[in-house]
Amino acid sequence: MRRPGSIVILTGAGISAESGVDTFRDKGGIWSRVKLEDVATPEVFSRDSAMVHAFYNARRAGLAAIEPNAAHHALAKLERVHDGAVTLVTQNIDDLHERAGSRNIVHMHGELTKAFCATCGAHLLADGDLSADLVCSACGHAGGMRPDVVWFGEIPYHMDDIYKRLLAADLFVSIGTSGAVYPAAGFVAEARAAGIRTLELNLEPSDGTPLFDEARHGKASVLVPAFVTEIRAGI
Ligand code: APR
């Protein structure tokens, strides 16, 4: 692959699958076990915050048992060695990209390791279980604490910055995402319309596959390190 200047990479749950993190829409995935309407909307949180907190507290506690895989490490290496900008836009709320060493990360759906106080708007670290009656360390009030995660019906974070970087890129790469959820699913069409090269690395064809200039199907732990080697060799 001709060596690109700046690269924007979108990752989804599939990049963390080989680290033992369940994806959402694969067979046996999270949404086959839990209804998203019961845990991932602002409406259900205002109705039953304890149920929503329990879902995210369990996923946050699970972070201790997982490790980054070869795909996460390959992307961190690409950021270190590539002579152009490498921006990692992730839909994932786990911290595996950080723990693999990536730095230039945009969490468009928020982070399990963060909390958000709806009373004062503070974004805080969450290193244990959260509950709505937790007192906010920023404003001293209880009652507003929620996971710092973007739910269905809410606007993802950092969208202006994401589009600015995407439209300035030479290459857009989508890794481990089904292309089922917008606005992330629309990035490939935006890139194409701007004449930017697009590549999909995914276990199987996704909803967006027909829009990519090139699509490679297989495991992220195999495809992503091979992709990084290719970029470094400028082949
Ligand atoms: N290697 C590469 N790709 C994989 C692997 C793997 N080992 N395992 C699974 N995949 C692919 C699947 O083929 C699928 O296309 O990862 C994709 C996972 O798709 P989803 O489960 O829909 O996850 P994602 O695309 O990240 O979902 C987007 O939806 O529910 C919301 O907020 C949630 O951020 C999430 C968003």
Coordinates of N, CA, C and O in Angstrom, one line a residue, residues 12 31 45 66 92-93 125 170 214 226:
G12 N -14.0 -0.8 16.3 CA -15.2 -1.3 17.0 C -14.9 -2.5 17.8 O -13.8 -2.9 18.0
W31 N -25.9 -7.8 22.8 CA -27.4 -7.4 22.5 C -28.2 -8.6 22.3 O -29.4 -8.5 22.2
F45 N -32.1 5.1 32.0 CA -31.3 5.5 33.2 C -32.1 6.3 34.1 O -32.1 6.2 35.4
I66 N -8.8 -8.5 31.3 CA -8.5 -8.5 29.9 C -7.3 -7.8 29.6 O -6.8 -6.9 30.3
N92 N -15.3 1.9 21.0 CA -15.2 1.0 22.2 C -15.0 1.9 23.5 O -14.4 2.9 23.5
I93 N -15.6 1.4 24.5 CA -15.5 2.1 25.8 C -14.5 1.4 26.8 O -14.2 1.9 27.9
L125 N -12.8 10.4 36.9 CA -12.3 9.0 36.8 C -13.3 8.1 37.6 O -13.8 8.5 38.6
D170 N -5.2 10.9 4.5 CA -4.9 10.3 3.2 C -5.6 8.9 3.2 O -5.8 8.3 2.1
E214 N -11.1 -1.2 -0.5 CA -10.5 -2.5 -0.3 C -11.0 -3.1 1.1 O -11.1 -2.3 2.0
A226 N -0.3 -7.2 10.1 CA 0.1 -7.3 8.7 C 0.0 -5.9 8.0 O 0.8 -5.5 7.2

